[in-house]
mmCIF file of C-alpha atoms and ligand atoms in Angstrom:
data_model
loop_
_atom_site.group_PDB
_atom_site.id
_atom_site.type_symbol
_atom_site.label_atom_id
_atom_site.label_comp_id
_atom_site.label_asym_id
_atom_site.label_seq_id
_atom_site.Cartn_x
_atom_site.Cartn_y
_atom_site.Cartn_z
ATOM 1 C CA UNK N 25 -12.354 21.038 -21.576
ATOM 2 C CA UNK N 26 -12.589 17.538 -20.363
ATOM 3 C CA UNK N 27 -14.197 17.245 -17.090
ATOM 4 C CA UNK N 28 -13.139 14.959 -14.432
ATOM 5 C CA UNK N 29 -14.888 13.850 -11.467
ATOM 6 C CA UNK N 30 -11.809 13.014 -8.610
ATOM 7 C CA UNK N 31 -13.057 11.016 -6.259
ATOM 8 C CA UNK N 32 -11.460 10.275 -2.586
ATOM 9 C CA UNK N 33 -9.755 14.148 -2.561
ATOM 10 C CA UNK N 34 -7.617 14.795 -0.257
ATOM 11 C CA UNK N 35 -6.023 18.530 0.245
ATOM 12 C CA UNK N 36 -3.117 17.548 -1.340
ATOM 13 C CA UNK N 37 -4.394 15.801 -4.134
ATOM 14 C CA UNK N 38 -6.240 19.426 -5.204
ATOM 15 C CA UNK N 39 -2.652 21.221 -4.416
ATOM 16 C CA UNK N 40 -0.678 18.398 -6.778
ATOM 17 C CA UNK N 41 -3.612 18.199 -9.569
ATOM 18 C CA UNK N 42 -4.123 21.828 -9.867
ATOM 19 C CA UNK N 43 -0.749 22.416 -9.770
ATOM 20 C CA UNK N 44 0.433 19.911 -13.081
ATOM 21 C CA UNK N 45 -3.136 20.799 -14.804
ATOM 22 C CA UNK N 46 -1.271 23.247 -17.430
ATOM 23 C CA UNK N 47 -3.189 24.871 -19.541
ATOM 24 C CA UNK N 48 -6.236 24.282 -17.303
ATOM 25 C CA UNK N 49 -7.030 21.343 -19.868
ATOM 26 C CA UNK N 50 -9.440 19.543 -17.475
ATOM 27 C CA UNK N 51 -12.035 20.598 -14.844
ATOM 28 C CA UNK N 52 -11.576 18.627 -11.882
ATOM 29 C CA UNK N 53 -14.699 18.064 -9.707
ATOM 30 C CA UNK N 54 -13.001 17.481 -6.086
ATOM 31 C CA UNK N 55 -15.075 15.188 -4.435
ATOM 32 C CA UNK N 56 -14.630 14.095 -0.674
ATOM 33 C CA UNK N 57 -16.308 10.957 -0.753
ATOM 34 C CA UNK N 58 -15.288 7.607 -1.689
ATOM 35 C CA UNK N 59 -16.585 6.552 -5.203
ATOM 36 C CA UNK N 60 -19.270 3.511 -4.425
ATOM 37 C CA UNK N 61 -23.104 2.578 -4.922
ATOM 38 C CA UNK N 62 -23.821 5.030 -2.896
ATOM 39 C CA UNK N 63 -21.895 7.905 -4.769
ATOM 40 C CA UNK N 64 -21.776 6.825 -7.952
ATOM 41 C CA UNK N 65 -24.200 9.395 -8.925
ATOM 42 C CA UNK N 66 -21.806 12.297 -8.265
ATOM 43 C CA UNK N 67 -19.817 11.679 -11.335
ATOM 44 C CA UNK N 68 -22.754 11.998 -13.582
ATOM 45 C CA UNK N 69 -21.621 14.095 -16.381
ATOM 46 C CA UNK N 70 -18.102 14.047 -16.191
ATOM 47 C CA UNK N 71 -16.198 12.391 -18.942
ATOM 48 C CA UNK N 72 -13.728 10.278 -16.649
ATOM 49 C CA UNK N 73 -13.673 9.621 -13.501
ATOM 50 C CA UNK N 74 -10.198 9.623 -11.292
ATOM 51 C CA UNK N 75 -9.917 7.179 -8.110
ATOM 52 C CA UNK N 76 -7.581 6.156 -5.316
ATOM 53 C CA UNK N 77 -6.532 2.854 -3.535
ATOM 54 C CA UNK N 78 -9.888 2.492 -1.512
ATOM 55 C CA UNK N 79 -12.717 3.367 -3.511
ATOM 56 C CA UNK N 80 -14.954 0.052 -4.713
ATOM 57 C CA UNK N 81 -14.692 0.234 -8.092
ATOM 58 C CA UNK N 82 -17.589 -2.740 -8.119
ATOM 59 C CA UNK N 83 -19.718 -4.399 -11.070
ATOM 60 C CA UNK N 84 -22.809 -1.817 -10.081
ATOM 61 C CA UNK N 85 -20.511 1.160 -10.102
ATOM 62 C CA UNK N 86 -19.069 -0.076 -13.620
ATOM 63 C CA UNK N 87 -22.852 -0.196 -14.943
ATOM 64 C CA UNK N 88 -23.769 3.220 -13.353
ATOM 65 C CA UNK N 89 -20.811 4.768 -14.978
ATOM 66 C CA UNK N 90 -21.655 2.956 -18.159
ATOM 67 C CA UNK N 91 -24.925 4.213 -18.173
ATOM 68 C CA UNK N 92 -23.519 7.642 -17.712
ATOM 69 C CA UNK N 93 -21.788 7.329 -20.795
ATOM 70 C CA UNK N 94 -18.619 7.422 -18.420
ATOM 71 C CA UNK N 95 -16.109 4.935 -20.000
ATOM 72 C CA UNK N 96 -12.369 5.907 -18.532
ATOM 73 C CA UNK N 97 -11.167 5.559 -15.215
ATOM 74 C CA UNK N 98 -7.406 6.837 -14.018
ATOM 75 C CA UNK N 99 -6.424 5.385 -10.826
ATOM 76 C CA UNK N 100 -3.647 7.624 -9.026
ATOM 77 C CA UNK N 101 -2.061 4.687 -7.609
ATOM 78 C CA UNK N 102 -0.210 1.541 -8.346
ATOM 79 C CA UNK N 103 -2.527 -1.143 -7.005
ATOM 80 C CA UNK N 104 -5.664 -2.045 -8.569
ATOM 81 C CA UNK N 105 -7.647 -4.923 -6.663
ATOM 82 C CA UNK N 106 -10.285 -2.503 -5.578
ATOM 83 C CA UNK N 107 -11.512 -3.273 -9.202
ATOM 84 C CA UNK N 108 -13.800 -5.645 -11.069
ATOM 85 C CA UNK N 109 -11.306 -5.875 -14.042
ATOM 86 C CA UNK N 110 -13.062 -8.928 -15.764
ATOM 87 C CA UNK N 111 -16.551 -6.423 -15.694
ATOM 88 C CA UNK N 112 -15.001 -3.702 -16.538
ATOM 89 C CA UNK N 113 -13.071 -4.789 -19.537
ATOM 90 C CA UNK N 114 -16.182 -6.391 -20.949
ATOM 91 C CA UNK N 115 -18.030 -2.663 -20.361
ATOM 92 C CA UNK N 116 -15.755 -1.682 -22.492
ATOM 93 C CA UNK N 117 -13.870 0.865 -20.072
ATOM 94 C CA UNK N 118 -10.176 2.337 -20.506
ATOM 95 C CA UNK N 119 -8.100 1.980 -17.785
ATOM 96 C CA UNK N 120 -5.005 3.098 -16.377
ATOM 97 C CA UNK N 121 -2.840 3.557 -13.264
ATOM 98 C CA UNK N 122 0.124 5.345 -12.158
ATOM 99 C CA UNK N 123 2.839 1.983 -12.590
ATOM 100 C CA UNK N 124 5.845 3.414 -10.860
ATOM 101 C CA UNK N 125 5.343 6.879 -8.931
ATOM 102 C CA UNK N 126 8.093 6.452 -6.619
ATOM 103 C CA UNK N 127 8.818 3.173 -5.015
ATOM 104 C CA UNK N 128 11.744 4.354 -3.025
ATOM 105 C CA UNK N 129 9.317 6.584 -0.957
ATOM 106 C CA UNK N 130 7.366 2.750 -0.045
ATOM 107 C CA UNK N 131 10.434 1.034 0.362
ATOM 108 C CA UNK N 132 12.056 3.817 2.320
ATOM 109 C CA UNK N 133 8.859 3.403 4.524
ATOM 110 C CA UNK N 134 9.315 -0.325 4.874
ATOM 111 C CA UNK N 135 12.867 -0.020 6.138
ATOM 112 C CA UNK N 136 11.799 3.131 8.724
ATOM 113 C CA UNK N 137 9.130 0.539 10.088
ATOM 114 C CA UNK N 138 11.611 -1.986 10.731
ATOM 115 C CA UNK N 139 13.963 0.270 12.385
ATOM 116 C CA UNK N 140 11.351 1.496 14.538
ATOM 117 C CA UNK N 141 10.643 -2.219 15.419
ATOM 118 C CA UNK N 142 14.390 -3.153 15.816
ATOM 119 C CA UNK N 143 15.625 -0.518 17.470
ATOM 120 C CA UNK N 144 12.065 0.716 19.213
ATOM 121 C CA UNK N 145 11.919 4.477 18.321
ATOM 122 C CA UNK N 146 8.448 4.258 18.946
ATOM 123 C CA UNK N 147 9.296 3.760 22.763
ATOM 124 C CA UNK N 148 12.227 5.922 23.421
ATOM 125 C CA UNK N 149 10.434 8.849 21.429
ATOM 126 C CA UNK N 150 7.892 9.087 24.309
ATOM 127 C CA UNK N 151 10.482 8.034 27.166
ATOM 128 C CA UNK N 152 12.609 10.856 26.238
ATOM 129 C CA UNK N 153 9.820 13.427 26.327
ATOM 130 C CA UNK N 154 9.337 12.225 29.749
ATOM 131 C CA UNK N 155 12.767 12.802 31.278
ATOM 132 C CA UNK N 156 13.306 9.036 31.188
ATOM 133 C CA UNK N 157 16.448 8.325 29.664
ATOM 134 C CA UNK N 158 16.551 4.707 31.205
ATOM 135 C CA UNK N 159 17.643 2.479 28.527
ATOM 136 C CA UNK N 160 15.973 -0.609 30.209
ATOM 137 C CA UNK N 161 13.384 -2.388 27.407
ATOM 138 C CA UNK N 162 15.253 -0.492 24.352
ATOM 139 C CA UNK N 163 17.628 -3.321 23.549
ATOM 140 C CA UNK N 164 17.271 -3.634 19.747
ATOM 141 C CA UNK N 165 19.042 -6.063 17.592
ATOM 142 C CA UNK N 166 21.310 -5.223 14.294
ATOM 143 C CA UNK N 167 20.350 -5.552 10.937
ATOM 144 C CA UNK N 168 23.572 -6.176 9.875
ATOM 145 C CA UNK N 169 23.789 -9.723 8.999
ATOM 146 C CA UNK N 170 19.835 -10.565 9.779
ATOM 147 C CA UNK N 171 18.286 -12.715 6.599
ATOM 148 C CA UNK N 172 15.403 -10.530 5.203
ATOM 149 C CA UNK N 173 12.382 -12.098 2.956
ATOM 150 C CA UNK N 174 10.850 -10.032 0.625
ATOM 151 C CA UNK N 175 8.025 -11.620 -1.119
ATOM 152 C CA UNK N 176 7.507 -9.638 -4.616
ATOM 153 C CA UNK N 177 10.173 -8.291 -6.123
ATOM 154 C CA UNK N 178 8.712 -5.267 -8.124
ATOM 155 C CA UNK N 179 9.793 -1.866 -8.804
ATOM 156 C CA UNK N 180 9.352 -1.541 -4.383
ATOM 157 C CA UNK N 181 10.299 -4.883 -3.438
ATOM 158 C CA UNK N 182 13.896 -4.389 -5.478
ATOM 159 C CA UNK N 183 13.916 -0.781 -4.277
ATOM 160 C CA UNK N 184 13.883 -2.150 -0.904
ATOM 161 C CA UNK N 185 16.765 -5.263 -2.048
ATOM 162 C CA UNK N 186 18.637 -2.492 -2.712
ATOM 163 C CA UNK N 187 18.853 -0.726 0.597
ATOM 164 C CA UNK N 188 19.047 -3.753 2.692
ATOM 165 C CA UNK N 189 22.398 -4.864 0.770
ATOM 166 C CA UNK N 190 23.566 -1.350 2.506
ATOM 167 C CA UNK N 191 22.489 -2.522 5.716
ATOM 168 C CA UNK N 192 24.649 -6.080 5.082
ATOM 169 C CA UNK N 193 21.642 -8.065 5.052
ATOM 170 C CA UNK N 194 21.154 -11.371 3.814
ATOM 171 C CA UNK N 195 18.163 -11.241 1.439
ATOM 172 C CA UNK N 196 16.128 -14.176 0.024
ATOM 173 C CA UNK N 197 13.381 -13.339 -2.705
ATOM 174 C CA UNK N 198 10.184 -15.346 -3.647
ATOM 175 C CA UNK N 199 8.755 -14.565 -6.598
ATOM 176 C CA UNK N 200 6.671 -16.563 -9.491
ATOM 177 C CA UNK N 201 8.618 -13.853 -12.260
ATOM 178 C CA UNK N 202 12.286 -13.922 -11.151
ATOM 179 C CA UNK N 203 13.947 -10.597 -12.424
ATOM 180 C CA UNK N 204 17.615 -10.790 -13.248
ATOM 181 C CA UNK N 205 18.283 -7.665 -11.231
ATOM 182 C CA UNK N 206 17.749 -9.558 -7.871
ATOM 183 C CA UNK N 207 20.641 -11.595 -8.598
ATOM 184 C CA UNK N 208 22.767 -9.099 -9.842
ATOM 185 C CA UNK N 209 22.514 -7.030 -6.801
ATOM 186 C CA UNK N 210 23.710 -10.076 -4.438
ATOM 187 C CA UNK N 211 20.117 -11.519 -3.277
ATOM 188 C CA UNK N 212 18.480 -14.715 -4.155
ATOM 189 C CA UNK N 213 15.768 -16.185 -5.163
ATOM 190 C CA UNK N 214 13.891 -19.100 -3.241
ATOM 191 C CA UNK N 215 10.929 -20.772 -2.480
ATOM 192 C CA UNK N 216 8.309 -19.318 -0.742
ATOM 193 C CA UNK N 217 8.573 -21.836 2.256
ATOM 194 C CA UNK N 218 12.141 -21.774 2.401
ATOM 195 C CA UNK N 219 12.317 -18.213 2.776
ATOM 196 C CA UNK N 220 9.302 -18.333 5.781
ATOM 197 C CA UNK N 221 11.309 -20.943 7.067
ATOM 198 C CA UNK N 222 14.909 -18.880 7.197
ATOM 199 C CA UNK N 223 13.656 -15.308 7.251
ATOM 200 C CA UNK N 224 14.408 -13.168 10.631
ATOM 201 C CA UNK N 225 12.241 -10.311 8.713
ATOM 202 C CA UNK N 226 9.825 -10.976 6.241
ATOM 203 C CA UNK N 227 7.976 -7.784 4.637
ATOM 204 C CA UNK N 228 5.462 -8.307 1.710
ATOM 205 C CA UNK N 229 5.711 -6.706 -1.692
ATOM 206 C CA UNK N 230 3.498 -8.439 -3.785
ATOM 207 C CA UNK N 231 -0.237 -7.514 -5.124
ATOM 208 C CA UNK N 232 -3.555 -8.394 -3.486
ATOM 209 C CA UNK N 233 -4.673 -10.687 -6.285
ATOM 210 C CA UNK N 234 -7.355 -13.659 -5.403
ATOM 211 C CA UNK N 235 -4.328 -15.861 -5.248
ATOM 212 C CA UNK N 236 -2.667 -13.616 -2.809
ATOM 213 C CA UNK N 237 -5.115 -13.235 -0.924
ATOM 214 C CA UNK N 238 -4.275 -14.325 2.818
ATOM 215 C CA UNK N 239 -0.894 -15.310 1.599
ATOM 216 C CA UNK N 240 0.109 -15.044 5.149
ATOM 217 C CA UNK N 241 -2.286 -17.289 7.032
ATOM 218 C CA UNK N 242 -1.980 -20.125 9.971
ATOM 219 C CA UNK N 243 0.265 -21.974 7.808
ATOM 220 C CA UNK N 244 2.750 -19.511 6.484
ATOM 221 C CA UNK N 245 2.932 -18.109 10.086
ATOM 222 C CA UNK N 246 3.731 -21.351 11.588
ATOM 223 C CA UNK N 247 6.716 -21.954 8.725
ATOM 224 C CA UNK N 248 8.241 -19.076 10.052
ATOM 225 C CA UNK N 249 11.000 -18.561 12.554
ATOM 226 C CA UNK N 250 10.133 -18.280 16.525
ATOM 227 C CA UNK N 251 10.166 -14.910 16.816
ATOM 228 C CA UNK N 252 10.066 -13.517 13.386
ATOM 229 C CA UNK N 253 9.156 -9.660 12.433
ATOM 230 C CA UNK N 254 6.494 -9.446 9.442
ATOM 231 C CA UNK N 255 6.425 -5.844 7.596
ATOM 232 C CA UNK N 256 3.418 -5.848 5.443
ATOM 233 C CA UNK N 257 3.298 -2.041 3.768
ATOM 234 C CA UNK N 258 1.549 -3.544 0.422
ATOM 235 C CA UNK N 259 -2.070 -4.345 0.575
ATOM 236 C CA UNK N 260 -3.776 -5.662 3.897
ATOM 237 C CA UNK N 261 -5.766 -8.447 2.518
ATOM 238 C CA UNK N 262 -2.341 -10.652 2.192
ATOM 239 C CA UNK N 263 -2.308 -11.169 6.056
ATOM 240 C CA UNK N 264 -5.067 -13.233 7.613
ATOM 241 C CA UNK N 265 -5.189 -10.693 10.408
ATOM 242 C CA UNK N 266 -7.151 -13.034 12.751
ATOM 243 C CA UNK N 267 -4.191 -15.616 12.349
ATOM 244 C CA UNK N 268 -1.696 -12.509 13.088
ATOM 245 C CA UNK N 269 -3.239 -11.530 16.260
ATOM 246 C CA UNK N 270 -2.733 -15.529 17.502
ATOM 247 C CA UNK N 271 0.670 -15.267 16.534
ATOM 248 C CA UNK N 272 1.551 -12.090 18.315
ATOM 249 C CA UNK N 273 -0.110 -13.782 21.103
ATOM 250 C CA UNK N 274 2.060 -17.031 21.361
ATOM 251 C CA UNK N 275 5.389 -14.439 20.529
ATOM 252 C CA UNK N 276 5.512 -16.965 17.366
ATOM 253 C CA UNK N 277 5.441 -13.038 15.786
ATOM 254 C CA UNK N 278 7.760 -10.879 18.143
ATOM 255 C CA UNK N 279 7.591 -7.483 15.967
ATOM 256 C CA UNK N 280 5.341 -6.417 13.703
ATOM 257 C CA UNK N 281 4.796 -3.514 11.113
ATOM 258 C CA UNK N 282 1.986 -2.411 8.954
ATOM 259 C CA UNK N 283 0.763 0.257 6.610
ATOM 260 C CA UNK N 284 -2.094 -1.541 5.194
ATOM 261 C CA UNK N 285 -4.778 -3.437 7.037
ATOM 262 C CA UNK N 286 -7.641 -6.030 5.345
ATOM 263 C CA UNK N 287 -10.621 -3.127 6.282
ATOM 264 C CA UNK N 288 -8.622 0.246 6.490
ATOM 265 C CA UNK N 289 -11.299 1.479 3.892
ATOM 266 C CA UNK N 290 -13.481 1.904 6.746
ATOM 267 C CA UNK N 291 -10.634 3.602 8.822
ATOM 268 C CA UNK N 292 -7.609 4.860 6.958
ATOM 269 C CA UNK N 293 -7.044 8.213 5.226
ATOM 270 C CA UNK N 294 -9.706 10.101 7.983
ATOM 271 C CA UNK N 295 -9.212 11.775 11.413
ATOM 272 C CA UNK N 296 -11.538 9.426 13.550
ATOM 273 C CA UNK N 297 -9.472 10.531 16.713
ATOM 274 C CA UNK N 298 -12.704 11.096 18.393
ATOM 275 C CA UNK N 299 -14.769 8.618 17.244
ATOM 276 C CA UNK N 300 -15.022 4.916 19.092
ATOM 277 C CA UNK N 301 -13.636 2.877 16.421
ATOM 278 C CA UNK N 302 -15.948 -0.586 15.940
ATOM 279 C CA UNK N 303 -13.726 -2.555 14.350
ATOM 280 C CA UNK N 304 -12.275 -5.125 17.505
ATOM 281 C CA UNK N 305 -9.489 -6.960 15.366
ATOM 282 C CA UNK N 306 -7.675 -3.651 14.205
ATOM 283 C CA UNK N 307 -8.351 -2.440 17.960
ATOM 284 C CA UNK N 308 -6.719 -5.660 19.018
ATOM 285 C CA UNK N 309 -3.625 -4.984 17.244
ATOM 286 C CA UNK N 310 -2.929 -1.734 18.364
ATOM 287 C CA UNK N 311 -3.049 -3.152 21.464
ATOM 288 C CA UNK N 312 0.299 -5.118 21.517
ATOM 289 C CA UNK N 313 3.589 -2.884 22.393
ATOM 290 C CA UNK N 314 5.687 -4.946 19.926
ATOM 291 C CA UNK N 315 3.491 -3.543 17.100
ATOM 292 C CA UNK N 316 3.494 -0.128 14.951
ATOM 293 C CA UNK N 317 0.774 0.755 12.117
ATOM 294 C CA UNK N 318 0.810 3.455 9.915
ATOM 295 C CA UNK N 319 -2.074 4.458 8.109
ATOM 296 C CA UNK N 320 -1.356 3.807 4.492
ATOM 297 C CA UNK N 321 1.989 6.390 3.923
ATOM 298 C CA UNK N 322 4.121 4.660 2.256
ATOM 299 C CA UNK N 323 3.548 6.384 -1.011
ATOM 300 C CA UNK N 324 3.435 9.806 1.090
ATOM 301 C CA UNK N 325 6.150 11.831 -0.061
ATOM 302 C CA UNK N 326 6.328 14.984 -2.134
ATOM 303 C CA UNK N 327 7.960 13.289 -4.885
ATOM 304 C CA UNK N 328 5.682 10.758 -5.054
ATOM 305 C CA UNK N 329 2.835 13.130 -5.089
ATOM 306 C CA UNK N 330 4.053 14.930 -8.076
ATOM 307 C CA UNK N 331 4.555 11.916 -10.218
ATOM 308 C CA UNK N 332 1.455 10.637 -9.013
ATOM 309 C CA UNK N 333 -0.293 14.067 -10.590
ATOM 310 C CA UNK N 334 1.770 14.441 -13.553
ATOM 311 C CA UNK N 335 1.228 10.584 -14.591
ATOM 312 C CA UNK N 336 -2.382 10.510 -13.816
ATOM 313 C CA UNK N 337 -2.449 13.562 -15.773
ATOM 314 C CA UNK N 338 -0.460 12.580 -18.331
ATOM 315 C CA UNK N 339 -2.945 9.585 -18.673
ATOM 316 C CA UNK N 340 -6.139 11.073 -18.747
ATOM 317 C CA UNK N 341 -5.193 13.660 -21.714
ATOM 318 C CA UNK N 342 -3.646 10.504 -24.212
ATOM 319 C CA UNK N 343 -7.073 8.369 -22.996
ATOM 320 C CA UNK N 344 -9.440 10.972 -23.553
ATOM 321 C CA UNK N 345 -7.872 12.017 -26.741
ATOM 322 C CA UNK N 346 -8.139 8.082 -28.170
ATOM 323 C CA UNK N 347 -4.356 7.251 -27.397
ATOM 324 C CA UNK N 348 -2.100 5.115 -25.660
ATOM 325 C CA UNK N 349 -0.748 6.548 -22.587
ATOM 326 C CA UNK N 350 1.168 3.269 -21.763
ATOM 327 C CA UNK N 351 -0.353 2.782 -18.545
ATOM 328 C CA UNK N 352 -3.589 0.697 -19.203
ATOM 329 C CA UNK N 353 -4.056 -1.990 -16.850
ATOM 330 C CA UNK N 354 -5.394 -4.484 -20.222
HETATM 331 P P1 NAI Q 6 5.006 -4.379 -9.125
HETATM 332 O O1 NAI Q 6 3.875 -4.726 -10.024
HETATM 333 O O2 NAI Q 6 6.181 -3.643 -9.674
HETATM 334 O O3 NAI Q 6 5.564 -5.717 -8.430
HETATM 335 C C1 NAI Q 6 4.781 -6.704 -7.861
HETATM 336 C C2 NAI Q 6 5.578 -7.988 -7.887
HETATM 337 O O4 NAI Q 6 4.859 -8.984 -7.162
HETATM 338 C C3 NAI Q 6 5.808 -8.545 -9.301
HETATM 339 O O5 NAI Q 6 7.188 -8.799 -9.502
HETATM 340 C C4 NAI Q 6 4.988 -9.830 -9.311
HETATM 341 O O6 NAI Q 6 5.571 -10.851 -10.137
HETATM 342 C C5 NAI Q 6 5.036 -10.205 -7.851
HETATM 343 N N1 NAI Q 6 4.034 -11.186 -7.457
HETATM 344 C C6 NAI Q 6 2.815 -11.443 -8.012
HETATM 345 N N2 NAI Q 6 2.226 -12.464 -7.378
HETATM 346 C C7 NAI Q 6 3.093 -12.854 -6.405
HETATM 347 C C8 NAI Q 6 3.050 -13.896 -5.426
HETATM 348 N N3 NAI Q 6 2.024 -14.738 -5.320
HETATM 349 N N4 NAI Q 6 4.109 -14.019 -4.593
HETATM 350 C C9 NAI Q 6 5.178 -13.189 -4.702
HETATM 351 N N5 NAI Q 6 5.266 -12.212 -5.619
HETATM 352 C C10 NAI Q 6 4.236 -12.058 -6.455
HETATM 353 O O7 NAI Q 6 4.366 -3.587 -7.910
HETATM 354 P P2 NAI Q 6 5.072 -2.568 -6.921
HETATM 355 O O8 NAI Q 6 5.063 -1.209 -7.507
HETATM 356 O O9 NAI Q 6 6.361 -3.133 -6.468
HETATM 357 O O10 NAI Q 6 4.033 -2.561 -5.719
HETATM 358 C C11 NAI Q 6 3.803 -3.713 -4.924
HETATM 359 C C12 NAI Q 6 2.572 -3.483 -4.105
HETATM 360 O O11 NAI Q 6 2.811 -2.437 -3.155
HETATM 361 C C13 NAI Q 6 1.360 -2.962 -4.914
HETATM 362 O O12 NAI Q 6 0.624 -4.040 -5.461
HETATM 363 C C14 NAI Q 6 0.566 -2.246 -3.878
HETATM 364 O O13 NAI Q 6 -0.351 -3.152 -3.336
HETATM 365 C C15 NAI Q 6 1.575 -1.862 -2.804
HETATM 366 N N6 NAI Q 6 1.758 -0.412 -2.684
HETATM 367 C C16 NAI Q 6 1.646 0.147 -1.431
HETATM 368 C C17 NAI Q 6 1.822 1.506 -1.263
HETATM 369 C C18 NAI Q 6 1.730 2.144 0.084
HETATM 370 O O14 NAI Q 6 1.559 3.374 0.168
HETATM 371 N N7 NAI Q 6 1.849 1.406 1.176
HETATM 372 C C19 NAI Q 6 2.076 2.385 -2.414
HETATM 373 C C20 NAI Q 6 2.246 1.679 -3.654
HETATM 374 C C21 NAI Q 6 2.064 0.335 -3.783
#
């Protein structure tokens, strides 16, 4: 029996792994804390180890693992920049991620955050429960007929192409690998700064790489339309979140929506409700009434969850066996 040490647990990641481990094939050691220097050490002995979208997968935590003859790592999620890919290919480690879990459930989120924005549910929700039923302040605006950007068009950027045509949007697409399906369903492709420049929404669906990182700064904010609404529910690190919080400032930014932020590791995923949270510029942000964050739930969803356990799964028993599971990130 293989045994894997599953860092980052969450209730629900015990509930979906134990449930699609058939066979009881692997041992899972559930482990609470995030895999890092500092708890490297916990995984000694197992024979992979199994990580989520904040755990810092770094060169020192590649050469513990190494040393603890610990060469495969399954990441139950899509993104991968919490890695040191160039060390840990030349370790000599197998990787692999879970591709394509269910990017409906992301894009579904994307399009319930910029309802909430257009239409301010996040406001009447609390009005209501009041007894106000004044509709003063609730004005929204229509998508219907609003140009939308979406910058990476993936499995959840074209997921999310594909519900705005419903709405009657008008959506332009930057992307440096065009896919033909884009076109086909009635969007098009442009450059980046002409879709900043003629964007009413613009909501980010591309990875964190180096050369996305801060995608979105001074610059690309001041391209954009007075007034523009930015949905961001892919990783935080593309938005310069200094350069956001001017924006929202000078209403150059009049709605915005996030799932990710540049240093939710130190926040996201835990109940810090009564704890005095130290970090100013995510404080700052909550401040602004024109601005709702979710903490990383996009991906949330019960069908997610189960392809997220059957794939990672799936993975670990065709790696640890010597095969090709299809999902290796080189
Ligand atoms: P994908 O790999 O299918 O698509 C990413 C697309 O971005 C590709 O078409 C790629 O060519 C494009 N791209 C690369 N560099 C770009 C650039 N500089 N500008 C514009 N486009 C660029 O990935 P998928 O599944 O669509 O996921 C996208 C991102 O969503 C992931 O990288 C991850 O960070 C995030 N994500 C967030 C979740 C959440 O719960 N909020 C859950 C899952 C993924």
């Amino acid at each position: 029996m293989f045994e894997i040490a599953v860092f980052s647990t969450k209730k629900y990641d015990i509930e979906y792994l134990n449930k699609f481990n058939v066979d009881n094939k692997f041992s899972f050691n559930f482990i609470e804390a995030k895999l890092c220097q500092e708890t490297v050490a916990l995984a000694k002995g197992a024979d992979a180890v199994c990580v989520f979208v904040n755990d810092n997968i770094n060169k020192k935590v590649l050469e513990t693992l190494s040393d603890f003859n610990i060469k495969t790592i399954a990441l139950r999620c899509a993104g991968f920049n919490n890695i040191d890919l160039p060390c840990a290919k030349s370790l000599g480690f197998t990787l692999c991620r879970v591709p394509e879990y269910s990017p409906e459930a992301v894009a579904e989120h994307t399009i319930g955050l910029m309802l909430t924005l257009s239409r301010k549910y996040h406001k009447a929700y609390n009005r209501v429960r009041e007894g106000n039923f004044a509709l003063d302040g609730l004005m929204g605006f229509n998508l219907h007929k609003k140009t939308v950007g979406i910058i990476g068009t993936g499995n959840i950027g074209k997921a999310t192409v594909r519900i705005l045509q419903g709405f009657g949007c008008h959506v332009l697409c930057y992307d440096p690998s065009p896919s033909e399906e884009i076109t086909q369903l009635g969007a098009n492709y442009v450059a980046l700064d002409e879709l900043l420049t003629n964007a009413d929404i613009v909501s980010l669906h591309c990875p964190l790489t180096p050369q996305t990182q801060h995608l979105i700064d001074e610059q690309a904010i001041a391209n954009m339309k007075n007034g523009v609404m930015l949905i961001n529910t892919s990783r935080g690190g593309l938005i310069d979140s200094h350069a956001l919080i001017n924006a929202l400032k000078t209403r150059k930014i009049s709605l915005l929506g996030l799932d990710v932020y540049e240093l939710e590791s130190e926040l996201f995923f835990e109940d810090l409700s009564n704890t005095i949270i130290q970090d100013d510029v995510f404080e700052r942000l909550l401040s602004f009434p024109n601005v709702v964050i979710t903490g990383h739930q996009g991906f949330f969803t019960q069908e997610a969850l189960e392809t997220i356990a059957q794939t990672t799964i799936s993975n670990l028993t065709c790696l640890l066996n010597g095969k090709s599971s299809g999902n290796e990130l080189y």
